PDB file of C-alpha atoms in Angstrom:
ATOM      1  CA  UNK L   1     -32.699  -6.881  -2.288  1.00 48.00           C
ATOM      2  CA  UNK L   2     -30.418  -5.630  -5.212  1.00 58.00           C
ATOM      3  CA  UNK L   3     -28.398  -2.401  -5.513  1.00 60.00           C
ATOM      4  CA  UNK L   4     -29.805   0.373  -7.848  1.00 64.00           C
ATOM      5  CA  UNK L   5     -26.460   1.294 -10.506  1.00 68.00           C
ATOM      6  CA  UNK L   6     -26.198   5.041  -8.801  1.00 72.00           C
ATOM      7  CA  UNK L   7     -25.661   2.954  -5.557  1.00 68.00           C
ATOM      8  CA  UNK L   8     -23.712   0.497  -7.544  1.00 78.00           C
ATOM      9  CA  UNK L   9     -21.417   3.233  -8.387  1.00 83.00           C
ATOM     10  CA  UNK L  10     -20.943   4.390  -5.294  1.00 84.00           C
ATOM     11  CA  UNK L  11     -20.391   1.472  -3.595  1.00 87.00           C
ATOM     12  CA  UNK L  12     -17.720   0.833  -6.251  1.00 88.00           C
ATOM     13  CA  UNK L  13     -15.965   4.087  -5.860  1.00 88.00           C
ATOM     14  CA  UNK L  14     -15.812   3.696  -2.252  1.00 90.00           C
ATOM     15  CA  UNK L  15     -14.340   0.427  -2.387  1.00 91.00           C
ATOM     16  CA  UNK L  16     -11.527   1.511  -5.013  1.00 91.00           C
ATOM     17  CA  UNK L  17     -10.776   4.481  -2.376  1.00 90.00           C
ATOM     18  CA  UNK L  18     -10.527   2.244   0.765  1.00 93.00           C
ATOM     19  CA  UNK L  19      -8.947   0.044  -1.545  1.00 93.00           C
ATOM     20  CA  UNK L  20      -6.195   2.484  -2.593  1.00 91.00           C
ATOM     21  CA  UNK L  21      -6.137   3.596   1.294  1.00 91.00           C
ATOM     22  CA  UNK L  22      -4.896   0.541   2.315  1.00 93.00           C
ATOM     23  CA  UNK L  23      -2.801  -0.360  -0.462  1.00 90.00           C
ATOM     24  CA  UNK L  24      -0.063   1.903   0.567  1.00 87.00           C
ATOM     25  CA  UNK L  25      -0.537   1.201   4.709  1.00 90.00           C
ATOM     26  CA  UNK L  26       2.111  -1.371   4.598  1.00 91.00           C
ATOM     27  CA  UNK L  27       5.241   0.648   2.718  1.00 85.00           C
ATOM     28  CA  UNK L  28       4.213   3.849   4.917  1.00 84.00           C
ATOM     29  CA  UNK L  29       4.615   0.994   8.031  1.00 87.00           C
ATOM     30  CA  UNK L  30       8.231   0.482   6.799  1.00 83.00           C
ATOM     31  CA  UNK L  31       9.211   3.824   6.392  1.00 77.00           C
ATOM     32  CA  UNK L  32       7.664   5.499   9.233  1.00 78.00           C
ATOM     33  CA  UNK L  33       8.104   3.194  11.770  1.00 82.00           C
ATOM     34  CA  UNK L  34      11.221   2.331  11.373  1.00 80.00           C
ATOM     35  CA  UNK L  35      13.499   3.698  14.613  1.00 80.00           C
ATOM     36  CA  UNK L  36       9.782   2.738  16.576  1.00 86.00           C
ATOM     37  CA  UNK L  37      10.365  -1.067  15.637  1.00 88.00           C
ATOM     38  CA  UNK L  38      13.594  -0.599  16.688  1.00 88.00           C
ATOM     39  CA  UNK L  39      12.911   0.064  20.139  1.00 87.00           C
ATOM     40  CA  UNK L  40      10.222  -2.652  19.974  1.00 90.00           C
ATOM     41  CA  UNK L  41      12.500  -5.411  19.532  1.00 91.00           C
ATOM     42  CA  UNK L  42      15.532  -4.225  21.823  1.00 89.00           C
ATOM     43  CA  UNK L  43      17.825  -3.695  18.745  1.00 88.00           C
ATOM     44  CA  UNK L  44      20.693  -0.680  18.915  1.00 87.00           C
ATOM     45  CA  UNK L  45      19.755   2.278  17.811  1.00 79.00           C
ATOM     46  CA  UNK L  46      22.467   2.205  15.576  1.00 78.00           C
ATOM     47  CA  UNK L  47      20.674  -0.889  13.466  1.00 80.00           C
ATOM     48  CA  UNK L  48      17.808   1.439  12.531  1.00 78.00           C
ATOM     49  CA  UNK L  49      19.159   1.870   8.820  1.00 75.00           C
ATOM     50  CA  UNK L  50      19.788  -1.924   8.457  1.00 80.00           C
ATOM     51  CA  UNK L  51      16.500  -2.084   9.747  1.00 85.00           C
ATOM     52  CA  UNK L  52      14.654  -0.254   6.736  1.00 80.00           C
ATOM     53  CA  UNK L  53      16.859  -1.418   4.784  1.00 80.00           C
ATOM     54  CA  UNK L  54      16.361  -4.949   4.945  1.00 85.00           C
ATOM     55  CA  UNK L  55      13.064  -4.486   4.758  1.00 88.00           C
ATOM     56  CA  UNK L  56      12.711  -2.099   2.254  1.00 83.00           C
ATOM     57  CA  UNK L  57      14.662  -4.533  -0.019  1.00 85.00           C
ATOM     58  CA  UNK L  58      12.451  -7.666   1.180  1.00 90.00           C
ATOM     59  CA  UNK L  59       9.116  -5.422   0.416  1.00 90.00           C
ATOM     60  CA  UNK L  60      10.581  -4.754  -3.380  1.00 87.00           C
ATOM     61  CA  UNK L  61      11.404  -8.610  -4.009  1.00 90.00           C
ATOM     62  CA  UNK L  62       8.542  -9.705  -2.419  1.00 93.00           C
ATOM     63  CA  UNK L  63       6.287  -7.377  -4.541  1.00 92.00           C
ATOM     64  CA  UNK L  64       8.455  -8.321  -7.884  1.00 89.00           C
ATOM     65  CA  UNK L  65       7.115 -11.921  -6.841  1.00 93.00           C
ATOM     66  CA  UNK L  66       3.699 -11.547  -5.880  1.00 92.00           C
ATOM     67  CA  UNK L  67       2.924  -9.112  -9.244  1.00 91.00           C
ATOM     68  CA  UNK L  68       4.969 -11.929 -11.507  1.00 90.00           C
ATOM     69  CA  UNK L  69       3.079 -14.979  -9.777  1.00 91.00           C
ATOM     70  CA  UNK L  70      -0.004 -12.910 -10.874  1.00 91.00           C
ATOM     71  CA  UNK L  71       1.180 -11.062 -13.888  1.00 87.00           C
ATOM     72  CA  UNK L  72       1.869 -14.854 -16.098  1.00 88.00           C
ATOM     73  CA  UNK L  73      -1.963 -16.163 -15.550  1.00 88.00           C
ATOM     74  CA  UNK L  74      -3.760 -13.062 -16.313  1.00 85.00           C
ATOM     75  CA  UNK L  75      -1.120 -12.762 -19.938  1.00 81.00           C
ATOM     76  CA  UNK L  76      -1.594 -16.347 -20.536  1.00 84.00           C
ATOM     77  CA  UNK L  77      -4.940 -17.635 -19.618  1.00 83.00           C
ATOM     78  CA  UNK L  78      -7.974 -16.025 -20.847  1.00 81.00           C
ATOM     79  CA  UNK L  79     -10.569 -17.470 -18.590  1.00 83.00           C
ATOM     80  CA  UNK L  80      -8.569 -16.779 -15.440  1.00 84.00           C
ATOM     81  CA  UNK L  81      -8.445 -12.446 -16.809  1.00 82.00           C
ATOM     82  CA  UNK L  82     -12.503 -12.867 -16.993  1.00 82.00           C
ATOM     83  CA  UNK L  83     -12.734 -13.862 -13.173  1.00 86.00           C
ATOM     84  CA  UNK L  84     -10.195 -11.174 -11.907  1.00 88.00           C
ATOM     85  CA  UNK L  85     -13.236  -9.880  -9.692  1.00 88.00           C
ATOM     86  CA  UNK L  86     -12.952 -13.578  -7.541  1.00 91.00           C
ATOM     87  CA  UNK L  87      -8.932 -13.305  -7.663  1.00 91.00           C
ATOM     88  CA  UNK L  88      -9.094  -9.549  -6.542  1.00 92.00           C
ATOM     89  CA  UNK L  89     -11.291 -10.533  -3.906  1.00 93.00           C
ATOM     90  CA  UNK L  90      -9.398 -13.227  -2.325  1.00 94.00           C
ATOM     91  CA  UNK L  91      -6.391 -10.761  -2.567  1.00 95.00           C
ATOM     92  CA  UNK L  92      -7.825  -8.136  -0.865  1.00 96.00           C
ATOM     93  CA  UNK L  93      -9.287 -10.610   2.027  1.00 96.00           C
ATOM     94  CA  UNK L  94      -5.260 -11.681   2.093  1.00 97.00           C
ATOM     95  CA  UNK L  95      -4.308  -8.673   2.635  1.00 97.00           C
ATOM     96  CA  UNK L  96      -6.214  -7.757   5.585  1.00 96.00           C
ATOM     97  CA  UNK L  97      -5.413 -11.051   6.935  1.00 97.00           C
ATOM     98  CA  UNK L  98      -1.623 -10.124   7.007  1.00 97.00           C
ATOM     99  CA  UNK L  99      -1.854  -6.883   8.502  1.00 97.00           C
ATOM    100  CA  UNK L 100      -3.813  -8.926  11.336  1.00 97.00           C
ATOM    101  CA  UNK L 101      -1.173 -11.410  11.495  1.00 96.00           C
ATOM    102  CA  UNK L 102       1.674  -8.169  11.701  1.00 96.00           C
ATOM    103  CA  UNK L 103      -0.382  -6.935  14.748  1.00 96.00           C
ATOM    104  CA  UNK L 104      -0.742 -10.040  16.398  1.00 96.00           C
ATOM    105  CA  UNK L 105       2.798 -10.398  16.137  1.00 95.00           C
ATOM    106  CA  UNK L 106       4.070  -6.859  16.756  1.00 94.00           C
ATOM    107  CA  UNK L 107       1.743  -6.832  20.149  1.00 93.00           C
ATOM    108  CA  UNK L 108       2.623 -10.344  21.165  1.00 92.00           C
ATOM    109  CA  UNK L 109       6.027 -11.327  22.412  1.00 86.00           C
ATOM    110  CA  UNK L 110       7.667 -10.266  25.352  1.00 85.00           C
ATOM    111  CA  UNK L 111      10.082  -7.508  26.123  1.00 85.00           C
ATOM    112  CA  UNK L 112      11.973  -8.520  22.978  1.00 87.00           C
ATOM    113  CA  UNK L 113       9.100  -9.521  20.668  1.00 89.00           C
ATOM    114  CA  UNK L 114       9.282 -11.948  17.261  1.00 93.00           C
ATOM    115  CA  UNK L 115      11.433 -10.039  14.970  1.00 92.00           C
ATOM    116  CA  UNK L 116      11.843 -12.950  12.558  1.00 94.00           C
ATOM    117  CA  UNK L 117       8.230 -13.984  12.438  1.00 95.00           C
ATOM    118  CA  UNK L 118       7.233 -10.349  11.682  1.00 95.00           C
ATOM    119  CA  UNK L 119       9.847  -9.490   8.881  1.00 94.00           C
ATOM    120  CA  UNK L 120       7.774 -13.029   7.438  1.00 95.00           C
ATOM    121  CA  UNK L 121       4.913 -11.500   8.062  1.00 96.00           C
ATOM    122  CA  UNK L 122       6.044  -8.139   5.886  1.00 95.00           C
ATOM    123  CA  UNK L 123       7.373 -10.975   3.337  1.00 96.00           C
ATOM    124  CA  UNK L 124       3.825 -12.379   2.931  1.00 96.00           C
ATOM    125  CA  UNK L 125       1.849  -8.965   2.858  1.00 96.00           C
ATOM    126  CA  UNK L 126       4.232  -7.563  -0.027  1.00 95.00           C
ATOM    127  CA  UNK L 127       3.492 -10.957  -1.726  1.00 95.00           C
ATOM    128  CA  UNK L 128      -0.024 -10.458  -1.569  1.00 96.00           C
ATOM    129  CA  UNK L 129       0.430  -6.559  -2.155  1.00 95.00           C
ATOM    130  CA  UNK L 130       2.185  -7.338  -5.647  1.00 92.00           C
ATOM    131  CA  UNK L 131      -0.716  -9.856  -6.483  1.00 93.00           C
ATOM    132  CA  UNK L 132      -2.905  -6.250  -5.594  1.00 93.00           C
ATOM    133  CA  UNK L 133      -1.271  -4.339  -7.791  1.00 90.00           C
ATOM    134  CA  UNK L 134      -2.249  -6.966 -10.907  1.00 89.00           C
ATOM    135  CA  UNK L 135      -5.345  -7.461 -10.106  1.00 91.00           C
ATOM    136  CA  UNK L 136      -7.217  -4.311  -8.182  1.00 91.00           C
ATOM    137  CA  UNK L 137      -6.679  -1.519 -11.288  1.00 88.00           C
ATOM    138  CA  UNK L 138      -7.287  -4.318 -13.490  1.00 86.00           C
ATOM    139  CA  UNK L 139     -10.676  -4.368 -11.853  1.00 90.00           C
ATOM    140  CA  UNK L 140     -11.406  -0.933 -10.336  1.00 88.00           C
ATOM    141  CA  UNK L 141     -11.133   0.360 -14.207  1.00 80.00           C
ATOM    142  CA  UNK L 142     -12.850   4.142 -14.647  1.00 79.00           C
ATOM    143  CA  UNK L 143     -13.318   5.011 -10.877  1.00 82.00           C
ATOM    144  CA  UNK L 144      -9.178   4.540 -11.193  1.00 82.00           C
ATOM    145  CA  UNK L 145      -8.519   8.269  -9.540  1.00 79.00           C
ATOM    146  CA  UNK L 146      -9.882   7.471  -6.689  1.00 84.00           C
ATOM    147  CA  UNK L 147      -7.802   4.368  -5.772  1.00 87.00           C
ATOM    148  CA  UNK L 148      -4.666   7.000  -6.894  1.00 80.00           C
ATOM    149  CA  UNK L 149      -6.034   9.609  -5.140  1.00 78.00           C
ATOM    150  CA  UNK L 150      -6.668   7.483  -1.653  1.00 84.00           C
ATOM    151  CA  UNK L 151      -3.323   6.058  -1.783  1.00 82.00           C
ATOM    152  CA  UNK L 152      -1.688   9.447  -1.629  1.00 75.00           C
ATOM    153  CA  UNK L 153      -3.913  10.353   1.221  1.00 81.00           C
ATOM    154  CA  UNK L 154      -3.036   7.301   3.265  1.00 83.00           C
ATOM    155  CA  UNK L 155       0.711   9.086   3.565  1.00 78.00           C
ATOM    156  CA  UNK L 156      -0.508  11.910   5.165  1.00 80.00           C
ATOM    157  CA  UNK L 157      -2.988  10.337   7.226  1.00 84.00           C
ATOM    158  CA  UNK L 158      -0.540   8.350   8.863  1.00 84.00           C
ATOM    159  CA  UNK L 159       2.002  10.859   9.589  1.00 80.00           C
ATOM    160  CA  UNK L 160      -0.537  13.212  11.272  1.00 84.00           C
ATOM    161  CA  UNK L 161      -1.506  10.151  13.314  1.00 88.00           C
ATOM    162  CA  UNK L 162       1.717   9.655  14.782  1.00 84.00           C
ATOM    163  CA  UNK L 163       2.565  13.126  15.123  1.00 84.00           C
ATOM    164  CA  UNK L 164      -0.658  14.106  16.742  1.00 89.00           C
ATOM    165  CA  UNK L 165       0.355  10.660  18.943  1.00 90.00           C
ATOM    166  CA  UNK L 166       3.412  11.322  20.148  1.00 87.00           C
ATOM    167  CA  UNK L 167       2.381  14.956  21.177  1.00 89.00           C
ATOM    168  CA  UNK L 168      -0.400  13.371  22.988  1.00 91.00           C
ATOM    169  CA  UNK L 169       1.500  10.382  24.618  1.00 89.00           C
ATOM    170  CA  UNK L 170       4.308  12.929  25.837  1.00 86.00           C
ATOM    171  CA  UNK L 171       1.985  14.996  27.377  1.00 89.00           C
ATOM    172  CA  UNK L 172       0.090  12.510  28.950  1.00 90.00           C
ATOM    173  CA  UNK L 173       3.508  10.847  30.621  1.00 86.00           C
ATOM    174  CA  UNK L 174       2.581   7.751  28.288  1.00 85.00           C
ATOM    175  CA  UNK L 175       5.185   4.994  28.690  1.00 86.00           C
ATOM    176  CA  UNK L 176       6.148   2.455  25.897  1.00 86.00           C
ATOM    177  CA  UNK L 177       5.174   5.227  23.225  1.00 84.00           C
ATOM    178  CA  UNK L 178       7.053   2.713  20.100  1.00 82.00           C
ATOM    179  CA  UNK L 179       5.284  -0.174  21.294  1.00 89.00           C
ATOM    180  CA  UNK L 180       1.946   1.430  21.720  1.00 91.00           C
ATOM    181  CA  UNK L 181       2.257   3.341  18.816  1.00 91.00           C
ATOM    182  CA  UNK L 182       2.075   1.002  16.373  1.00 92.00           C
ATOM    183  CA  UNK L 183       0.477  -1.403  17.438  1.00 93.00           C
ATOM    184  CA  UNK L 184      -3.015   1.515  17.646  1.00 93.00           C
ATOM    185  CA  UNK L 185      -1.575   2.236  14.013  1.00 93.00           C
ATOM    186  CA  UNK L 186      -2.019  -1.962  12.803  1.00 95.00           C
ATOM    187  CA  UNK L 187      -5.046  -1.848  14.613  1.00 95.00           C
ATOM    188  CA  UNK L 188      -6.341   0.788  12.486  1.00 94.00           C
ATOM    189  CA  UNK L 189      -5.104  -0.362   9.560  1.00 95.00           C
ATOM    190  CA  UNK L 190      -6.748  -4.229  10.226  1.00 96.00           C
ATOM    191  CA  UNK L 191     -10.139  -2.252  10.767  1.00 96.00           C
ATOM    192  CA  UNK L 192     -10.039   0.150   7.487  1.00 94.00           C
ATOM    193  CA  UNK L 193      -8.218  -3.170   5.628  1.00 95.00           C
ATOM    194  CA  UNK L 194     -11.515  -4.695   7.002  1.00 96.00           C
ATOM    195  CA  UNK L 195     -14.050  -2.761   5.838  1.00 96.00           C
ATOM    196  CA  UNK L 196     -11.933  -1.862   2.251  1.00 95.00           C
ATOM    197  CA  UNK L 197     -12.128  -5.878   1.837  1.00 95.00           C
ATOM    198  CA  UNK L 198     -16.003  -6.333   2.996  1.00 95.00           C
ATOM    199  CA  UNK L 199     -16.929  -3.099   0.541  1.00 93.00           C
ATOM    200  CA  UNK L 200     -14.953  -4.621  -2.461  1.00 94.00           C
ATOM    201  CA  UNK L 201     -17.346  -7.682  -2.419  1.00 92.00           C
ATOM    202  CA  UNK L 202     -20.233  -6.101  -2.488  1.00 90.00           C
ATOM    203  CA  UNK L 203     -19.252  -3.792  -5.073  1.00 88.00           C
ATOM    204  CA  UNK L 204     -17.193  -6.199  -7.503  1.00 87.00           C
ATOM    205  CA  UNK L 205     -17.606 -10.026  -6.467  1.00 78.00           C
ATOM    206  CA  UNK L 206     -19.373 -11.743  -9.771  1.00 72.00           C
ATOM    207  CA  UNK L 207     -18.765  -9.269 -11.293  1.00 70.00           C
ATOM    208  CA  UNK L 208     -17.128 -11.248 -14.573  1.00 64.00           C
ATOM    209  CA  UNK L 209     -14.702  -8.973 -16.744  1.00 64.00           C
ATOM    210  CA  UNK L 210     -14.687  -8.717 -20.309  1.00 62.00           C
ATOM    211  CA  UNK L 211     -12.147 -10.831 -21.769  1.00 53.00           C
ATOM    212  CA  UNK L 212      -9.917  -8.158 -23.851  1.00 52.00           C
ATOM    213  CA  UNK L 213      -6.925  -8.841 -26.182  1.00 51.00           C
ATOM    214  CA  UNK L 214      -5.312 -12.404 -25.455  1.00 50.00           C
ATOM    215  CA  UNK L 215      -1.603 -12.847 -24.439  1.00 51.00           C
ATOM    216  CA  UNK L 216       0.981 -10.182 -25.229  1.00 51.00           C
ATOM    217  CA  UNK L 217      -0.929  -8.750 -28.001  1.00 54.00           C
ATOM    218  CA  UNK L 218      -0.918  -5.215 -26.520  1.00 55.00           C
ATOM    219  CA  UNK L 219       2.579  -5.170 -25.750  1.00 58.00           C
ATOM    220  CA  UNK L 220       3.255  -2.991 -27.982  1.00 61.00           C
ATOM    221  CA  UNK L 221       1.326  -0.176 -26.232  1.00 61.00           C
ATOM    222  CA  UNK L 222       2.789  -0.878 -22.971  1.00 60.00           C
ATOM    223  CA  UNK L 223       5.753   0.153 -23.961  1.00 67.00           C
ATOM    224  CA  UNK L 224       5.551   3.114 -22.785  1.00 67.00           C
ATOM    225  CA  UNK L 225       4.245   2.598 -19.611  1.00 64.00           C
ATOM    226  CA  UNK L 226       6.533   0.145 -18.098  1.00 65.00           C
ATOM    227  CA  UNK L 227       9.696   2.080 -19.027  1.00 71.00           C
ATOM    228  CA  UNK L 228       7.796   5.580 -17.361  1.00 67.00           C
ATOM    229  CA  UNK L 229       7.443   2.909 -14.560  1.00 66.00           C
ATOM    230  CA  UNK L 230      10.577   1.682 -14.225  1.00 66.00           C
ATOM    231  CA  UNK L 231      12.230   4.692 -14.180  1.00 69.00           C
ATOM    232  CA  UNK L 232      10.347   6.469 -11.751  1.00 64.00           C
ATOM    233  CA  UNK L 233      10.724   3.334  -8.975  1.00 64.00           C
ATOM    234  CA  UNK L 234      14.256   3.351 -10.034  1.00 63.00           C
ATOM    235  CA  UNK L 235      14.894   7.017  -9.062  1.00 63.00           C
ATOM    236  CA  UNK L 236      12.386   5.869  -5.940  1.00 63.00           C
ATOM    237  CA  UNK L 237      14.698   3.585  -5.381  1.00 62.00           C
ATOM    238  CA  UNK L 238      18.133   4.858  -5.542  1.00 61.00           C
ATOM    239  CA  UNK L 239      17.579   7.712  -3.716  1.00 61.00           C
ATOM    240  CA  UNK L 240      14.991   5.891  -0.490  1.00 58.00           C
ATOM    241  CA  UNK L 241      17.465   2.898   0.461  1.00 54.00           C
ATOM    242  CA  UNK L 242      20.287   5.363   0.919  1.00 50.00           C
ATOM    243  CA  UNK L 243      18.818   8.609   2.417  1.00 54.00           C
ATOM    244  CA  UNK L 244      15.536   6.695   4.675  1.00 52.00           C
ATOM    245  CA  UNK L 245      17.737   4.169   6.250  1.00 50.00           C
ATOM    246  CA  UNK L 246      19.640   7.248   7.501  1.00 60.00           C
ATOM    247  CA  UNK L 247      22.859   5.996   6.194  1.00 63.00           C
ATOM    248  CA  UNK L 248      24.619   9.577   5.597  1.00 66.00           C
ATOM    249  CA  UNK L 249      22.470  11.428   8.093  1.00 67.00           C
ATOM    250  CA  UNK L 250      21.084  10.919  11.705  1.00 64.00           C
ATOM    251  CA  UNK L 251      18.218   9.963  13.604  1.00 64.00           C
ATOM    252  CA  UNK L 252      16.846  13.482  13.753  1.00 65.00           C
ATOM    253  CA  UNK L 253      17.065  14.595   9.772  1.00 70.00           C
ATOM    254  CA  UNK L 254      16.597  11.393   8.582  1.00 66.00           C
ATOM    255  CA  UNK L 255      12.761  11.520  10.173  1.00 66.00           C
ATOM    256  CA  UNK L 256      12.259  14.796   8.808  1.00 69.00           C
ATOM    257  CA  UNK L 257      12.900  13.888   5.081  1.00 70.00           C
ATOM    258  CA  UNK L 258      10.952  11.119   5.424  1.00 68.00           C
ATOM    259  CA  UNK L 259       7.770  12.634   6.627  1.00 69.00           C
ATOM    260  CA  UNK L 260       8.738  15.318   4.045  1.00 73.00           C
ATOM    261  CA  UNK L 261       8.832  12.480   1.179  1.00 72.00           C
ATOM    262  CA  UNK L 262       5.529  11.578   2.366  1.00 70.00           C
ATOM    263  CA  UNK L 263       3.732  14.942   2.570  1.00 72.00           C
ATOM    264  CA  UNK L 264       4.925  15.796  -1.250  1.00 76.00           C
ATOM    265  CA  UNK L 265       4.399  12.696  -2.955  1.00 73.00           C
ATOM    266  CA  UNK L 266       0.988  13.280  -2.448  1.00 74.00           C
ATOM    267  CA  UNK L 267       0.788  15.691  -4.455  1.00 77.00           C
ATOM    268  CA  UNK L 268       1.374  14.614  -8.066  1.00 76.00           C
ATOM    269  CA  UNK L 269      -1.694  11.906  -6.921  1.00 72.00           C
ATOM    270  CA  UNK L 270      -3.699  14.295  -5.773  1.00 75.00           C
ATOM    271  CA  UNK L 271      -3.497  16.982  -8.464  1.00 79.00           C
ATOM    272  CA  UNK L 272      -4.258  13.965 -10.951  1.00 75.00           C
ATOM    273  CA  UNK L 273      -7.618  12.855  -8.458  1.00 73.00           C
ATOM    274  CA  UNK L 274      -8.967  17.170  -8.673  1.00 77.00           C
ATOM    275  CA  UNK L 275      -8.479  17.228 -12.365  1.00 78.00           C
ATOM    276  CA  UNK L 276     -10.503  13.940 -12.771  1.00 74.00           C
ATOM    277  CA  UNK L 277     -12.886  14.852 -11.089  1.00 72.00           C
ATOM    278  CA  UNK L 278     -13.799  18.340 -13.159  1.00 75.00           C
ATOM    279  CA  UNK L 279     -13.120  15.639 -16.543  1.00 72.00           C
ATOM    280  CA  UNK L 280      -9.353  16.907 -16.739  1.00 73.00           C
ATOM    281  CA  UNK L 281      -7.792  14.406 -15.677  1.00 69.00           C
ATOM    282  CA  UNK L 282      -5.447  11.199 -17.809  1.00 67.00           C
ATOM    283  CA  UNK L 283      -9.258   9.405 -17.738  1.00 64.00           C
ATOM    284  CA  UNK L 284     -10.555  11.942 -20.643  1.00 71.00           C
ATOM    285  CA  UNK L 285      -9.188  13.002 -23.978  1.00 71.00           C
ATOM    286  CA  UNK L 286      -7.453  15.878 -23.861  1.00 68.00           C
ATOM    287  CA  UNK L 287      -8.191  18.825 -27.225  1.00 70.00           C
ATOM    288  CA  UNK L 288      -6.006  21.299 -27.949  1.00 57.00           C
TER     289      UNK L 288
END
């Protein structure tokens, strides 16, 4: 039984939305759960800044490696570029499995856990995340606003989950909150990423992409986006490793700043998503 054009388009939009929602979960997990992870692995509270700093640095470097490993064949092998539908499907399933590995490692290990295995799982997930950043947007195409909008929405959802879980757990006098909160969060991420992978396989797998220009012939058009992205991430990394790891401030203010950043960072993406639904976004031609 084949899907109609309308059903196929709806499936693609839903797949793009869920792919974006799960895409940023790894970084949000590291930023929002640093204090809980330190308690889980029985590290001194004074190590919170060091823990978050090390995980963010590992995330950035591993993401770069993952992006580079996929960018090289995409830019140099025409046939590889045409089969990004298959590559993206494999990559999104690996991303789901990496969250499952994080859940199993965090859940097991007794009182002290396996922090080294957890750190290695973060590195692997970050490499897959980097490859996702290359292949998923290339396949999504015109449904990109759904992908970007859901990335921003996921930060709000995670913040709301942690806030409500903490309040309810304290009201019901639940013990070992840092352990149970992250186990619950990772369980939800595994479930959603699994649904996302299934939906992506249905919507995009087996749909060959058109070739487009080969090699580096379009690099001149990409200079501006490259510079803007470099500036944006450069400014983010200037502040995040300094403030989020609580190097200059205490645990309380640092946590509030992290939550404020997660909420305010959703505004640009959600604005673009809303504008795109009314043909006023970057996906439409602006006429002055």
